[in-house]
Amino acid sequence: MLSVSNLNTYYGRAHILADLSLEVRRGEVVVLLGRNGAGKSTTMKSVIGLVPAQSGTITFDGTRIERLSPHRIAQLGLGYVPEERRIFTELTVMENLEVGRQKPRDGVPTWTPERLFRLFPNLGEMRERPGGRMSGGEQQMLTIARTLMGNPRLILLDEPSEGLAPVIVEQMARTILQLKAEGLTVLLSEQNLHFAQMVADRAYIIEKGRIRYQGTMAELAADPAVHEQYLSV
C-alpha cells in the first residue's frame, strides 16, 4: 500500500534521510524504530509532504505522491498524526473532529463522532470541552480521532506513546490493534520498543537517516545485539 524507495531529504544543506526505503503492506502495522534524532519524524513528514523529498519515490495505493501537496495526499486517504498533536486548542472536541471530516471511501471504515466515541470513551464524555483544557493523553486521542474522521486507508502515527502515562500507553496499544482489526493500515514511529512489540507486525530500524535493520517483530525480539546497537540509550 505504501512504498518508499531511495528517499533523500534535506533540511537546508543537512542530509537527513539517505536512500531510505521501506514498504507497508495492506492491513499491516509497521513500526519505524530508532533513537531520538535518527530521522523517524522526518520520514513521516516526507511521506505526507510536509518536508519535500530531494529525490526518490513515494507510492501510495498505486499513486506517486512525492511531488504532491500535503492536502492532496490527505485527500487520497493518507492520514497523519503528528508528534506535536496540533489540535485546535480553542475548539471543542466536536469542532476538532469536524475539521477532519472527509467523504467516505470504498473498502475502509467510515468514521463518525459516535463511532469514535466508542473507540475513545473518554472523548465522548467531553464533547464540548475545548482542546486546550485536555490532558496530554486526551489530546493524543483527539488527534487520532480527528485524523480518522478523514476515513484514511493508511494512517501515519508519529511517536504515539511519547510522554503518555503507562495506563494511557496500554490504551493506545489497544486502540491501534482495534484499528488494524477494522482494516486500517498503520505506519508508526517509536522509540518505545515495548509499545512497538505490543502492536506491530514488522519493524524497520533507522539510524542517521538510513535503514539499518528490517524484520518481523519476532525476529527483532530474538536478536538482542540489534537492540544494543541501535535502540539502547
PDB file of C-alpha atoms in Angstrom:
ATOM      1  CA  MET A   1       0.000   0.000   0.000  1.00  0.00           C
ATOM      2  CA  LEU A   2       2.896   2.362   0.788  1.00  0.00           C
ATOM      3  CA  SER A   3       6.295   2.103  -0.865  1.00  0.00           C
ATOM      4  CA  VAL A   4       9.192   4.462  -0.188  1.00  0.00           C
ATOM      5  CA  SER A   5      12.210   3.949  -2.434  1.00  0.00           C
ATOM      6  CA  ASN A   6      15.645   5.595  -2.203  1.00  0.00           C
ATOM      7  CA  LEU A   7      14.289   8.659  -0.457  1.00  0.00           C
ATOM      8  CA  ASN A   8      16.674  11.554   0.157  1.00  0.00           C
ATOM      9  CA  THR A   9      15.536  14.509   2.252  1.00  0.00           C
ATOM     10  CA  TYR A  10      17.425  17.610   3.345  1.00  0.00           C
ATOM     11  CA  TYR A  11      16.962  20.417   5.866  1.00  0.00           C
ATOM     12  CA  GLY A  12      18.940  23.156   4.163  1.00  0.00           C
ATOM     13  CA  ARG A  13      22.322  21.571   3.472  1.00  0.00           C
ATOM     14  CA  ALA A  14      21.887  18.875   6.115  1.00  0.00           C
ATOM     15  CA  HIS A  15      21.284  15.460   4.537  1.00  0.00           C
ATOM     16  CA  ILE A  16      18.670  13.911   6.890  1.00  0.00           C
ATOM     17  CA  LEU A  17      17.341  10.843   5.021  1.00  0.00           C
ATOM     18  CA  ALA A  18      19.776   8.928   2.825  1.00  0.00           C
ATOM     19  CA  ASP A  19      18.445   6.449   0.242  1.00  0.00           C
ATOM     20  CA  LEU A  20      15.737   5.360   2.662  1.00  0.00           C
ATOM     21  CA  SER A  21      13.410   2.568   1.505  1.00  0.00           C
ATOM     22  CA  LEU A  22      10.532   0.829   3.259  1.00  0.00           C
ATOM     23  CA  GLU A  23       7.219  -0.838   2.460  1.00  0.00           C
ATOM     24  CA  VAL A  24       3.917  -1.200   4.272  1.00  0.00           C
ATOM     25  CA  ARG A  25       1.504  -3.840   3.005  1.00  0.00           C
ATOM     26  CA  ARG A  26      -2.253  -3.521   3.227  1.00  0.00           C
ATOM     27  CA  GLY A  27      -3.572  -4.436   6.691  1.00  0.00           C
ATOM     28  CA  GLU A  28      -0.168  -4.353   8.402  1.00  0.00           C
ATOM     29  CA  VAL A  29       1.062  -2.424  11.401  1.00  0.00           C
ATOM     30  CA  VAL A  30       4.684  -1.497  10.703  1.00  0.00           C
ATOM     31  CA  VAL A  31       6.919   0.371  13.130  1.00  0.00           C
ATOM     32  CA  LEU A  32       9.892   2.618  12.370  1.00  0.00           C
ATOM     33  CA  LEU A  33      12.189   2.360  15.391  1.00  0.00           C
ATOM     34  CA  GLY A  34      15.189   4.466  16.286  1.00  0.00           C
ATOM     35  CA  ARG A  35      16.764   6.773  18.805  1.00  0.00           C
ATOM     36  CA  ASN A  36      15.828  10.416  19.115  1.00  0.00           C
ATOM     37  CA  GLY A  37      17.117  12.319  16.087  1.00  0.00           C
ATOM     38  CA  ALA A  38      17.501   9.230  13.896  1.00  0.00           C
ATOM     39  CA  GLY A  39      15.126  10.548  11.225  1.00  0.00           C
ATOM     40  CA  LYS A  40      11.801   8.965  12.179  1.00  0.00           C
ATOM     41  CA  SER A  41       9.725  12.144  12.197  1.00  0.00           C
ATOM     42  CA  THR A  42      11.390  13.413   9.023  1.00  0.00           C
ATOM     43  CA  THR A  43      10.403  10.173   7.311  1.00  0.00           C
ATOM     44  CA  MET A  44       6.783  10.703   8.336  1.00  0.00           C
ATOM     45  CA  LYS A  45       6.821  14.343   7.245  1.00  0.00           C
ATOM     46  CA  SER A  46       8.376  13.407   3.913  1.00  0.00           C
ATOM     47  CA  VAL A  47       5.685  10.797   3.240  1.00  0.00           C
ATOM     48  CA  ILE A  48       2.849  13.231   3.986  1.00  0.00           C
ATOM     49  CA  GLY A  49       4.548  16.027   2.006  1.00  0.00           C
ATOM     50  CA  LEU A  50       5.423  18.463   4.793  1.00  0.00           C
ATOM     51  CA  VAL A  51       9.153  18.074   4.056  1.00  0.00           C
ATOM     52  CA  PRO A  52       9.779  17.749   0.309  1.00  0.00           C
ATOM     53  CA  ALA A  53      11.907  14.876  -0.926  1.00  0.00           C
ATOM     54  CA  GLN A  54      15.026  15.851  -2.829  1.00  0.00           C
ATOM     55  CA  SER A  55      14.990  12.539  -4.701  1.00  0.00           C
ATOM     56  CA  GLY A  56      13.434   9.090  -4.553  1.00  0.00           C
ATOM     57  CA  THR A  57       9.856   7.909  -4.944  1.00  0.00           C
ATOM     58  CA  ILE A  58       6.878   7.533  -2.612  1.00  0.00           C
ATOM     59  CA  THR A  59       3.949   5.497  -3.887  1.00  0.00           C
ATOM     60  CA  PHE A  60       0.661   5.284  -2.013  1.00  0.00           C
ATOM     61  CA  ASP A  61      -2.042   2.884  -3.148  1.00  0.00           C
ATOM     62  CA  GLY A  62      -0.642   2.936  -6.689  1.00  0.00           C
ATOM     63  CA  THR A  63      -0.199   6.729  -6.927  1.00  0.00           C
ATOM     64  CA  ARG A  64       3.127   8.583  -6.875  1.00  0.00           C
ATOM     65  CA  ILE A  65       2.830  11.240  -4.165  1.00  0.00           C
ATOM     66  CA  GLU A  66       6.340  12.616  -3.567  1.00  0.00           C
ATOM     67  CA  ARG A  67       5.552  15.816  -5.511  1.00  0.00           C
ATOM     68  CA  LEU A  68       2.032  16.345  -4.182  1.00  0.00           C
ATOM     69  CA  SER A  69       0.987  18.863  -1.516  1.00  0.00           C
ATOM     70  CA  PRO A  70       0.015  17.584   1.940  1.00  0.00           C
ATOM     71  CA  HIS A  71      -3.677  18.388   1.476  1.00  0.00           C
ATOM     72  CA  ARG A  72      -3.784  16.474  -1.798  1.00  0.00           C
ATOM     73  CA  ILE A  73      -2.060  13.475  -0.185  1.00  0.00           C
ATOM     74  CA  ALA A  74      -4.624  13.572   2.637  1.00  0.00           C
ATOM     75  CA  GLN A  75      -7.435  13.624   0.083  1.00  0.00           C
ATOM     76  CA  LEU A  76      -6.075  10.371  -1.358  1.00  0.00           C
ATOM     77  CA  GLY A  77      -6.656   8.701   2.008  1.00  0.00           C
ATOM     78  CA  LEU A  78      -3.343   9.009   3.846  1.00  0.00           C
ATOM     79  CA  GLY A  79      -3.834  10.200   7.428  1.00  0.00           C
ATOM     80  CA  TYR A  80      -1.141  11.788   9.592  1.00  0.00           C
ATOM     81  CA  VAL A  81      -0.993  12.148  13.383  1.00  0.00           C
ATOM     82  CA  PRO A  82       1.947  14.448  14.213  1.00  0.00           C
ATOM     83  CA  GLU A  83       4.074  14.033  17.303  1.00  0.00           C
ATOM     84  CA  GLU A  84       3.168  17.602  18.321  1.00  0.00           C
ATOM     85  CA  ARG A  85      -0.586  16.700  18.171  1.00  0.00           C
ATOM     86  CA  ARG A  86      -1.536  20.178  16.884  1.00  0.00           C
ATOM     87  CA  ILE A  87      -5.136  20.142  17.970  1.00  0.00           C
ATOM     88  CA  PHE A  88      -7.108  23.386  17.833  1.00  0.00           C
ATOM     89  CA  THR A  89      -6.995  24.384  21.486  1.00  0.00           C
ATOM     90  CA  GLU A  90      -9.835  26.915  21.257  1.00  0.00           C
ATOM     91  CA  LEU A  91     -12.184  24.457  19.525  1.00  0.00           C
ATOM     92  CA  THR A  92     -14.220  21.819  21.315  1.00  0.00           C
ATOM     93  CA  VAL A  93     -13.762  18.093  20.828  1.00  0.00           C
ATOM     94  CA  MET A  94     -16.710  18.023  18.409  1.00  0.00           C
ATOM     95  CA  GLU A  95     -15.381  21.015  16.469  1.00  0.00           C
ATOM     96  CA  ASN A  96     -11.919  19.458  16.198  1.00  0.00           C
ATOM     97  CA  LEU A  97     -13.500  16.308  14.776  1.00  0.00           C
ATOM     98  CA  GLU A  98     -15.498  18.270  12.203  1.00  0.00           C
ATOM     99  CA  VAL A  99     -12.299  19.895  10.956  1.00  0.00           C
ATOM    100  CA  GLY A 100     -11.020  16.456   9.924  1.00  0.00           C
ATOM    101  CA  ARG A 101     -14.165  15.216   8.186  1.00  0.00           C
ATOM    102  CA  GLN A 102     -13.813  13.829   4.651  1.00  0.00           C
ATOM    103  CA  LYS A 103     -16.147  11.811   2.441  1.00  0.00           C
ATOM    104  CA  PRO A 104     -16.442   8.007   2.870  1.00  0.00           C
ATOM    105  CA  ARG A 105     -14.038   5.770   0.924  1.00  0.00           C
ATOM    106  CA  ASP A 106     -14.617   2.352  -0.544  1.00  0.00           C
ATOM    107  CA  GLY A 107     -13.019  -0.530   1.317  1.00  0.00           C
ATOM    108  CA  VAL A 108     -12.230   1.268   4.579  1.00  0.00           C
ATOM    109  CA  PRO A 109     -14.301   2.123   7.666  1.00  0.00           C
ATOM    110  CA  THR A 110     -16.398   5.282   7.647  1.00  0.00           C
ATOM    111  CA  TRP A 111     -15.825   7.096  10.917  1.00  0.00           C
ATOM    112  CA  THR A 112     -18.414   9.235  12.656  1.00  0.00           C
ATOM    113  CA  PRO A 113     -18.140  11.022  16.005  1.00  0.00           C
ATOM    114  CA  GLU A 114     -20.354   8.415  17.681  1.00  0.00           C
ATOM    115  CA  ARG A 115     -18.238   5.571  16.359  1.00  0.00           C
ATOM    116  CA  LEU A 116     -15.087   7.344  17.522  1.00  0.00           C
ATOM    117  CA  PHE A 117     -16.566   7.848  20.986  1.00  0.00           C
ATOM    118  CA  ARG A 118     -16.961   4.076  21.228  1.00  0.00           C
ATOM    119  CA  LEU A 119     -13.274   3.757  20.358  1.00  0.00           C
ATOM    120  CA  PHE A 120     -12.283   6.614  22.701  1.00  0.00           C
ATOM    121  CA  PRO A 121     -14.883   6.670  25.517  1.00  0.00           C
ATOM    122  CA  ASN A 122     -13.024   9.475  27.307  1.00  0.00           C
ATOM    123  CA  LEU A 123     -13.673  11.820  24.381  1.00  0.00           C
ATOM    124  CA  GLY A 124     -17.377  11.015  24.459  1.00  0.00           C
ATOM    125  CA  GLU A 125     -17.530  12.399  27.987  1.00  0.00           C
ATOM    126  CA  MET A 126     -16.037  15.768  26.991  1.00  0.00           C
ATOM    127  CA  ARG A 127     -17.631  16.590  23.648  1.00  0.00           C
ATOM    128  CA  GLU A 128     -17.934  20.316  24.393  1.00  0.00           C
ATOM    129  CA  ARG A 129     -14.587  20.694  26.168  1.00  0.00           C
ATOM    130  CA  PRO A 130     -12.004  22.925  24.435  1.00  0.00           C
ATOM    131  CA  GLY A 131      -8.886  21.093  23.325  1.00  0.00           C
ATOM    132  CA  GLY A 132      -6.703  23.321  25.454  1.00  0.00           C
ATOM    133  CA  ARG A 133      -8.371  22.005  28.619  1.00  0.00           C
ATOM    134  CA  MET A 134      -7.492  18.365  27.965  1.00  0.00           C
ATOM    135  CA  SER A 135      -4.611  16.250  29.278  1.00  0.00           C
ATOM    136  CA  GLY A 136      -1.787  15.139  27.001  1.00  0.00           C
ATOM    137  CA  GLY A 137      -3.263  11.658  26.655  1.00  0.00           C
ATOM    138  CA  GLU A 138      -6.708  13.046  25.849  1.00  0.00           C
ATOM    139  CA  GLN A 139      -5.200  15.382  23.255  1.00  0.00           C
ATOM    140  CA  GLN A 140      -3.396  12.424  21.657  1.00  0.00           C
ATOM    141  CA  MET A 141      -6.682  10.527  21.430  1.00  0.00           C
ATOM    142  CA  LEU A 142      -8.362  13.581  19.904  1.00  0.00           C
ATOM    143  CA  THR A 143      -5.615  13.970  17.309  1.00  0.00           C
ATOM    144  CA  ILE A 144      -6.026  10.345  16.231  1.00  0.00           C
ATOM    145  CA  ALA A 145      -9.821  10.676  16.213  1.00  0.00           C
ATOM    146  CA  ARG A 146      -9.641  13.842  14.104  1.00  0.00           C
ATOM    147  CA  THR A 147      -7.410  12.056  11.599  1.00  0.00           C
ATOM    148  CA  LEU A 148      -9.794   9.097  11.465  1.00  0.00           C
ATOM    149  CA  MET A 149     -12.627  11.482  10.542  1.00  0.00           C
ATOM    150  CA  GLY A 150     -10.855  11.700   7.176  1.00  0.00           C
ATOM    151  CA  ASN A 151     -11.613   7.965   6.639  1.00  0.00           C
ATOM    152  CA  PRO A 152      -7.983   7.158   5.770  1.00  0.00           C
ATOM    153  CA  ARG A 153      -6.744   3.988   4.086  1.00  0.00           C
ATOM    154  CA  LEU A 154      -3.420   4.253   5.915  1.00  0.00           C
ATOM    155  CA  ILE A 155      -2.524   6.272   8.989  1.00  0.00           C
ATOM    156  CA  LEU A 156       0.898   7.605   9.994  1.00  0.00           C
ATOM    157  CA  LEU A 157       1.383   7.809  13.767  1.00  0.00           C
ATOM    158  CA  ASP A 158       4.440   9.789  14.817  1.00  0.00           C
ATOM    159  CA  GLU A 159       5.581   8.771  18.335  1.00  0.00           C
ATOM    160  CA  PRO A 160       2.063   7.958  19.615  1.00  0.00           C
ATOM    161  CA  SER A 161       3.270   6.822  23.072  1.00  0.00           C
ATOM    162  CA  GLU A 162       5.605   9.773  23.685  1.00  0.00           C
ATOM    163  CA  GLY A 163       5.022  11.473  27.037  1.00  0.00           C
ATOM    164  CA  LEU A 164       1.986   9.390  27.983  1.00  0.00           C
ATOM    165  CA  ALA A 165       1.330   7.693  31.310  1.00  0.00           C
ATOM    166  CA  PRO A 166       1.713   3.885  31.244  1.00  0.00           C
ATOM    167  CA  VAL A 167      -2.034   3.294  31.561  1.00  0.00           C
ATOM    168  CA  ILE A 168      -2.657   5.552  28.536  1.00  0.00           C
ATOM    169  CA  VAL A 169       0.108   3.786  26.589  1.00  0.00           C
ATOM    170  CA  GLU A 170      -1.704   0.487  27.164  1.00  0.00           C
ATOM    171  CA  GLN A 171      -4.942   2.068  25.958  1.00  0.00           C
ATOM    172  CA  MET A 172      -3.173   3.443  22.886  1.00  0.00           C
ATOM    173  CA  ALA A 173      -1.886  -0.035  22.055  1.00  0.00           C
ATOM    174  CA  ARG A 174      -5.404  -1.480  22.260  1.00  0.00           C
ATOM    175  CA  THR A 175      -6.633   1.320  20.003  1.00  0.00           C
ATOM    176  CA  ILE A 176      -4.040   0.578  17.318  1.00  0.00           C
ATOM    177  CA  LEU A 177      -4.896  -3.128  17.400  1.00  0.00           C
ATOM    178  CA  GLN A 178      -8.592  -2.226  17.058  1.00  0.00           C
ATOM    179  CA  LEU A 179      -7.809  -0.025  14.054  1.00  0.00           C
ATOM    180  CA  LYS A 180      -5.959  -2.926  12.463  1.00  0.00           C
ATOM    181  CA  ALA A 181      -8.946  -5.188  13.132  1.00  0.00           C
ATOM    182  CA  GLU A 182     -11.137  -2.589  11.393  1.00  0.00           C
ATOM    183  CA  GLY A 183      -8.975  -2.927   8.273  1.00  0.00           C
ATOM    184  CA  LEU A 184      -6.767   0.132   8.646  1.00  0.00           C
ATOM    185  CA  THR A 185      -3.095   0.009   7.667  1.00  0.00           C
ATOM    186  CA  VAL A 186      -0.683   1.703  10.102  1.00  0.00           C
ATOM    187  CA  LEU A 187       2.875   3.017   9.955  1.00  0.00           C
ATOM    188  CA  LEU A 188       4.114   4.338  13.288  1.00  0.00           C
ATOM    189  CA  SER A 189       7.395   5.724  14.509  1.00  0.00           C
ATOM    190  CA  GLU A 190       8.530   4.854  18.023  1.00  0.00           C
ATOM    191  CA  GLN A 191      11.378   4.842  20.500  1.00  0.00           C
ATOM    192  CA  ASN A 192       9.430   2.603  22.892  1.00  0.00           C
ATOM    193  CA  LEU A 193      10.295  -0.973  21.895  1.00  0.00           C
ATOM    194  CA  HIS A 194       7.853  -2.482  24.392  1.00  0.00           C
ATOM    195  CA  PHE A 195       4.984  -0.494  22.894  1.00  0.00           C
ATOM    196  CA  ALA A 196       6.051  -1.471  19.371  1.00  0.00           C
ATOM    197  CA  GLN A 197       6.118  -5.140  20.329  1.00  0.00           C
ATOM    198  CA  MET A 198       2.515  -4.905  21.517  1.00  0.00           C
ATOM    199  CA  VAL A 199       1.142  -3.623  18.205  1.00  0.00           C
ATOM    200  CA  ALA A 200       3.458  -4.131  15.222  1.00  0.00           C
ATOM    201  CA  ASP A 201       3.877  -6.954  12.709  1.00  0.00           C
ATOM    202  CA  ARG A 202       7.199  -5.789  11.278  1.00  0.00           C
ATOM    203  CA  ALA A 203       9.909  -3.293  12.141  1.00  0.00           C
ATOM    204  CA  TYR A 204      12.439  -1.091  10.424  1.00  0.00           C
ATOM    205  CA  ILE A 205      15.264   0.475  12.418  1.00  0.00           C
ATOM    206  CA  ILE A 206      16.608   3.834  11.300  1.00  0.00           C
ATOM    207  CA  GLU A 207      19.916   5.375  12.344  1.00  0.00           C
ATOM    208  CA  LYS A 208      21.324   8.630  10.986  1.00  0.00           C
ATOM    209  CA  GLY A 209      18.717   8.682   8.237  1.00  0.00           C
ATOM    210  CA  ARG A 210      19.409   5.183   6.938  1.00  0.00           C
ATOM    211  CA  ILE A 211      17.523   1.929   7.394  1.00  0.00           C
ATOM    212  CA  ARG A 212      19.870  -0.395   9.295  1.00  0.00           C
ATOM    213  CA  TYR A 213      17.560  -3.325  10.006  1.00  0.00           C
ATOM    214  CA  GLN A 214      14.249  -4.797   8.909  1.00  0.00           C
ATOM    215  CA  GLY A 215      12.387  -7.892  10.029  1.00  0.00           C
ATOM    216  CA  THR A 216       9.386  -9.232  11.863  1.00  0.00           C
ATOM    217  CA  MET A 217       8.867  -8.346  15.490  1.00  0.00           C
ATOM    218  CA  ALA A 218       9.647 -11.956  16.416  1.00  0.00           C
ATOM    219  CA  GLU A 219      12.964 -11.749  14.547  1.00  0.00           C
ATOM    220  CA  LEU A 220      13.812  -8.482  16.247  1.00  0.00           C
ATOM    221  CA  ALA A 221      12.940  -9.870  19.682  1.00  0.00           C
ATOM    222  CA  ALA A 222      15.330 -12.772  19.080  1.00  0.00           C
ATOM    223  CA  ASP A 223      18.282 -10.511  18.225  1.00  0.00           C
ATOM    224  CA  PRO A 224      19.480  -8.657  21.352  1.00  0.00           C
ATOM    225  CA  ALA A 225      22.594  -7.457  19.529  1.00  0.00           C
ATOM    226  CA  VAL A 226      20.401  -5.297  17.300  1.00  0.00           C
ATOM    227  CA  HIS A 227      18.699  -3.807  20.366  1.00  0.00           C
ATOM    228  CA  GLU A 228      22.055  -2.941  21.869  1.00  0.00           C
ATOM    229  CA  GLN A 229      23.490  -1.450  18.704  1.00  0.00           C
ATOM    230  CA  TYR A 230      20.577   0.667  17.502  1.00  0.00           C
ATOM    231  CA  LEU A 231      17.988   1.059  20.274  1.00  0.00           C
ATOM    232  CA  SER A 232      19.706   1.221  23.655  1.00  0.00           C
ATOM    233  CA  VAL A 233      20.053   4.662  25.202  1.00  0.00           C
TER     234      VAL A 233
END
